[in-house]
Coordinates of C-alpha atoms in Angstrom, one line a residue:
M37 CA 104.7 53.2 133.5
V38 CA 102.1 56.2 134.2
S39 CA 100.2 55.0 137.4
S40 CA 96.7 54.1 137.4
W41 CA 95.9 56.9 139.8
S42 CA 97.4 59.4 137.5
I43 CA 95.3 58.3 134.6
A44 CA 92.2 58.1 136.8
A45 CA 92.8 61.8 137.8
M46 CA 93.3 62.8 134.2
V47 CA 89.9 61.1 133.3
F48 CA 88.2 62.9 136.2
T49 CA 89.6 66.3 135.2
L50 CA 88.3 65.8 131.6
A51 CA 85.0 64.7 132.9
A52 CA 84.6 67.3 135.4
A53 CA 86.0 70.2 133.3
I54 CA 84.4 69.3 129.9
F55 CA 82.2 66.2 129.4
V56 CA 79.9 66.9 132.4
P57 CA 79.2 70.6 131.8
A58 CA 78.8 69.9 128.2
I59 CA 76.2 67.1 128.8
L60 CA 74.4 69.2 131.5
L61 CA 74.2 72.2 129.2
A62 CA 72.8 70.1 126.3
V63 CA 70.3 68.4 128.6
L64 CA 69.0 71.7 130.1
C65 CA 68.8 73.3 126.5
A66 CA 67.1 70.2 125.2
A67 CA 64.6 70.4 128.0
K68 CA 64.1 74.2 127.1
I69 CA 65.2 75.2 130.6
L70 CA 68.2 77.2 129.1
P71 CA 68.2 78.7 125.6
W72 CA 70.5 77.2 123.0
K73 CA 71.1 80.5 121.6
S74 CA 72.6 82.0 124.7
A75 CA 74.9 79.0 125.3
V76 CA 76.1 79.1 121.8
A77 CA 76.6 82.8 122.0
G78 CA 78.7 82.4 125.2
F79 CA 81.0 79.7 123.6
F80 CA 81.8 81.7 120.4
L81 CA 82.0 85.1 121.7
Y82 CA 84.5 84.0 124.5
A83 CA 86.7 82.5 121.6
F84 CA 86.3 85.7 119.4
F85 CA 87.2 88.2 122.2
Q86 CA 90.1 86.2 123.4
T87 CA 91.5 85.8 119.8
C88 CA 90.8 89.3 118.5
L89 CA 91.2 91.4 121.7
R90 CA 93.0 89.8 124.6
L91 CA 95.9 88.0 122.7
P92 CA 96.8 91.0 120.5
L93 CA 96.6 93.3 123.6
L94 CA 99.1 90.9 125.5
W95 CA 101.2 90.6 122.5
L96 CA 101.6 94.6 122.1
A97 CA 102.2 94.8 126.0
Y98 CA 105.1 92.3 125.9
R99 CA 106.5 93.9 122.6
A100 CA 106.1 97.5 123.4
P101 CA 109.4 99.0 124.6
G102 CA 107.8 101.1 127.1
L103 CA 105.8 98.3 128.7
Q104 CA 108.2 95.5 128.4
R105 CA 109.8 96.4 131.9
L106 CA 106.3 96.4 133.6
A107 CA 105.0 93.4 131.6
Y108 CA 108.0 91.1 132.6
S109 CA 107.8 91.9 136.4
A110 CA 105.9 89.7 138.4
A111 CA 103.3 92.2 139.7
G112 CA 103.2 93.9 136.4
S113 CA 102.7 90.7 134.6
A114 CA 99.9 89.7 137.0
C115 CA 98.2 93.0 136.6
L116 CA 98.4 92.7 132.8
M117 CA 96.9 89.2 132.8
A118 CA 94.1 90.3 135.1
F119 CA 93.2 93.5 133.2
S120 CA 93.3 91.8 129.8
A121 CA 91.0 88.9 130.9
A122 CA 88.5 91.2 132.8
L123 CA 88.5 93.6 129.7
A124 CA 88.1 90.8 127.1
E125 CA 85.5 88.9 129.1
A126 CA 83.4 91.9 130.0
G127 CA 83.4 92.9 126.4
A128 CA 82.3 89.3 125.3
R129 CA 79.5 89.5 127.9
L130 CA 78.4 93.1 126.8
A131 CA 78.4 91.9 123.2
G132 CA 76.4 88.7 124.2
G133 CA 73.9 91.0 126.1
W134 CA 73.6 93.1 123.0
F135 CA 73.1 90.1 120.7
L136 CA 70.6 88.3 122.9
G137 CA 68.6 91.6 123.6
R138 CA 68.2 92.7 120.0
G139 CA 64.7 93.8 119.0
G140 CA 63.8 95.0 122.6
R141 CA 63.9 91.5 123.9
R142 CA 64.6 91.4 127.6
L143 CA 67.6 89.6 128.9
S144 CA 66.4 86.7 131.3
A145 CA 68.2 84.9 134.2
R146 CA 68.1 81.9 131.8
D147 CA 70.0 83.8 129.1
A148 CA 72.7 84.6 131.8
L149 CA 73.0 81.1 133.0
G150 CA 73.1 79.6 129.4
Y151 CA 75.7 82.2 128.3
G152 CA 77.7 81.7 131.5
I153 CA 77.9 77.9 131.1
G154 CA 78.8 78.2 127.4
H155 CA 81.3 80.8 128.2
C156 CA 82.9 78.4 130.9
I157 CA 83.0 75.5 128.5
A158 CA 84.8 77.6 125.9
E159 CA 87.3 79.0 128.4
T160 CA 88.0 75.3 129.7
F161 CA 88.6 73.9 126.2
F162 CA 91.0 76.7 125.2
V163 CA 92.8 76.9 128.6
M164 CA 93.3 73.3 129.5
G165 CA 91.2 71.0 127.2
I166 CA 93.7 70.3 124.5
A167 CA 96.5 69.8 127.2
S168 CA 94.4 67.4 129.2
F169 CA 93.5 65.4 126.2
T170 CA 97.2 65.3 125.2
N171 CA 98.3 64.2 128.6
L172 CA 95.8 61.3 128.7
A173 CA 96.7 60.2 125.1
L174 CA 100.4 60.3 126.0
A175 CA 99.9 58.2 129.1
F176 CA 98.0 55.5 127.2
A177 CA 100.7 55.5 124.6
L178 CA 103.5 55.1 127.0
N179 CA 101.7 52.4 128.9
N180 CA 100.9 50.5 125.7
A181 CA 104.1 50.8 123.9
G182 CA 106.5 51.4 126.6
L183 CA 109.4 53.9 126.7
A184 CA 111.2 52.1 124.1
G185 CA 108.4 52.0 121.7
Y186 CA 107.6 55.6 122.3
S187 CA 111.2 56.5 121.8
Q188 CA 111.2 54.9 118.4
A189 CA 108.2 56.9 117.3
F190 CA 108.9 60.3 118.6
G191 CA 112.7 60.3 119.6
Q192 CA 114.5 59.4 122.7
Q193 CA 114.7 63.0 124.2
A194 CA 111.1 63.7 123.7
A195 CA 110.1 60.4 125.1
I196 CA 112.3 60.9 128.3
E197 CA 110.8 64.3 128.8
V198 CA 107.2 63.1 128.5
Y199 CA 107.9 60.1 130.8
Q200 CA 109.5 62.1 133.5
T201 CA 106.7 64.8 133.5
L202 CA 103.9 62.1 133.5
T203 CA 105.6 59.8 136.2
N204 CA 107.0 62.4 138.4
T205 CA 103.8 64.6 138.8
P206 CA 101.8 63.5 141.8
S207 CA 98.4 62.2 140.8
I208 CA 96.4 64.7 142.9
Q209 CA 97.9 67.4 140.7
F210 CA 96.3 66.0 137.6
A211 CA 93.0 66.2 139.4
A212 CA 93.4 69.8 140.4
G213 CA 92.3 71.0 137.0
G214 CA 88.9 69.2 137.5
L215 CA 88.3 70.9 140.7
E216 CA 89.3 74.3 139.4
R217 CA 87.0 74.1 136.5
T218 CA 84.0 73.0 138.7
A219 CA 84.6 76.1 140.6
Y220 CA 84.4 78.3 137.4
L221 CA 80.9 76.7 136.8
L222 CA 79.9 78.9 139.7
I223 CA 82.1 81.9 138.8
Q224 CA 81.3 82.5 135.0
P225 CA 77.5 82.2 135.2
G226 CA 77.5 84.5 138.3
L227 CA 79.6 87.1 136.5
T228 CA 77.4 86.9 133.5
L229 CA 74.3 87.2 135.9
L230 CA 75.7 90.5 137.1
V231 CA 76.4 92.0 133.6
F232 CA 73.0 90.9 132.1
Y233 CA 71.0 92.2 135.1
G234 CA 72.9 95.4 134.9
L235 CA 72.1 95.7 131.2
R236 CA 68.3 94.9 131.9
V237 CA 67.9 97.3 134.7
G238 CA 70.2 99.9 133.2
R239 CA 72.7 99.9 136.1
K240 CA 76.3 100.2 135.1
R241 CA 77.6 99.4 138.6
Y242 CA 76.7 95.7 138.1
I243 CA 78.8 95.5 135.0
A244 CA 81.6 97.3 136.9
L245 CA 81.3 94.9 139.7
A246 CA 81.5 91.8 137.5
A247 CA 84.7 93.3 135.8
G248 CA 86.2 94.2 139.2
L249 CA 85.6 90.7 140.6
H250 CA 87.1 89.1 137.4
F251 CA 90.2 91.4 137.7
L252 CA 90.8 90.4 141.4
L253 CA 90.2 86.7 140.6
V254 CA 92.7 86.6 138.0
L255 CA 95.2 88.8 139.8
G256 CA 95.0 86.8 142.9
V257 CA 95.5 83.5 141.0
A258 CA 98.7 85.0 139.2
L259 CA 100.1 86.3 142.5
M260 CA 99.5 83.0 144.1
Q261 CA 101.6 81.0 141.5
P262 CA 104.9 81.3 143.3
H263 CA 103.3 79.8 146.5
G264 CA 102.4 76.6 144.8
L265 CA 99.6 75.0 142.8
W266 CA 97.2 74.6 145.8
A267 CA 97.4 78.1 147.1
G268 CA 95.9 79.2 143.8
E269 CA 93.3 76.4 143.7
C270 CA 92.1 77.4 147.2
Y271 CA 91.9 81.0 146.3
I272 CA 89.7 80.0 143.3
L273 CA 87.4 77.9 145.4
L274 CA 87.1 80.8 148.0
A275 CA 86.3 83.2 145.1
A276 CA 83.7 80.8 143.7
G277 CA 82.0 80.6 147.1
L278 CA 82.0 84.3 147.6
I279 CA 80.7 85.0 144.1
F280 CA 78.0 82.4 144.5
A281 CA 76.9 83.9 147.9
L282 CA 76.9 87.4 146.4
C283 CA 74.7 86.3 143.2
Q284 CA 72.4 83.9 144.7
P285 CA 70.0 86.9 146.0
L286 CA 70.4 88.5 142.7
L287 CA 69.4 85.3 140.8
R288 CA 66.2 84.9 142.9
R289 CA 65.3 88.6 142.2
Y290 CA 66.1 88.0 138.4
W291 CA 64.1 85.0 138.3
R292 CA 61.1 86.6 140.0
A293 CA 61.3 89.5 137.4
D294 CA 61.3 86.9 134.7
Q295 CA 58.2 85.4 136.2
G296 CA 56.4 88.7 136.4
N297 CA 56.4 88.5 140.2
L298 CA 58.6 91.6 140.7
D299 CA 57.9 95.3 140.0
E300 CA 61.1 96.2 138.0
R301 CA 60.3 99.9 137.9
A302 CA 60.1 100.0 141.8
E303 CA 63.4 97.9 141.9
Q304 CA 65.0 100.4 139.7
K305 CA 63.9 103.4 141.7
K306 CA 65.3 101.6 144.9
E307 CA 68.7 101.2 143.2
S308 CA 68.8 104.8 141.9
P309 CA 71.4 106.8 143.6

C-alpha cells in the first residue's frame, strides 16, 4: 500500500501548487484588488507561447543535424532549455504587456501581479499538475483495489511499475513539488513586474534583466539535476529569495506611481544613461 505520509505529501503539493494559488487569485480578483483580465491573459499567453514557440523550437533543436550533438550534451541541453524558456516566457510577457496596454492604458503593478500569478498557475498546471493528479489517483486506486485488483484492470507489468514507483519514492519527495511551486509564486510575479515596469517607463534593461534572470534560473536547475532533487530545490528557493529582494523596492516604486505619488518623468530622467 501507498503510505499515508506519501498521500498527505501529494495532497499538500496539489494544494500548494494549484488550489491555494487559484483560490487566492480568485479572491483577489473578486475583491478587485487584481484585475481578472491580467490573470486570464497570464494563463493563456503562457500556454500559447509554450505550445507555439518553445515546443517547436525544442523539437527543431533536437532534430536538426547540426544541433543534435549540442542538444544531447548535458551543458548544451541545459542551455537550450534555459534559452527556450527565457525566450518563450519573455515573449509571453511582452505580448501580455502590449495586450493590457492597448489604447494608451498604463500598465499597473496590479496588472503585473495578476499576470504573474496567472502565468504561474498555468506553468504549474502544464508542468506538474496532470502528473500530480495522476499520482494521487493511482495511490488511491492501489490502496482501494490492492495490487491484484489493479493488475486485473491495467495489467500486471503496469501495476508493478506503478506500485514500485509510489511505494519506493520517499514521502518528502512528493512534497518537494509543492515547495518548489510556492517559490515560483514569488519568481513569476517578480519577473513580470520587471517586464511591465520596463514597458511602462520605456527602459529595455528591465526586460533584459527579467529574461537574463529567467535564463540563469532554468540553467541552474538543469545543471543541478545530476546532484539530486534537493540541490535543485534549494537553488530555486535561493533564486526566489533573491528575485523577491530585488523586486520589492521596484514594487513599492511602481505602486507609488500607480497612486500618483511619484513623478515618473523625474524617475525616467534618473534612469537615463
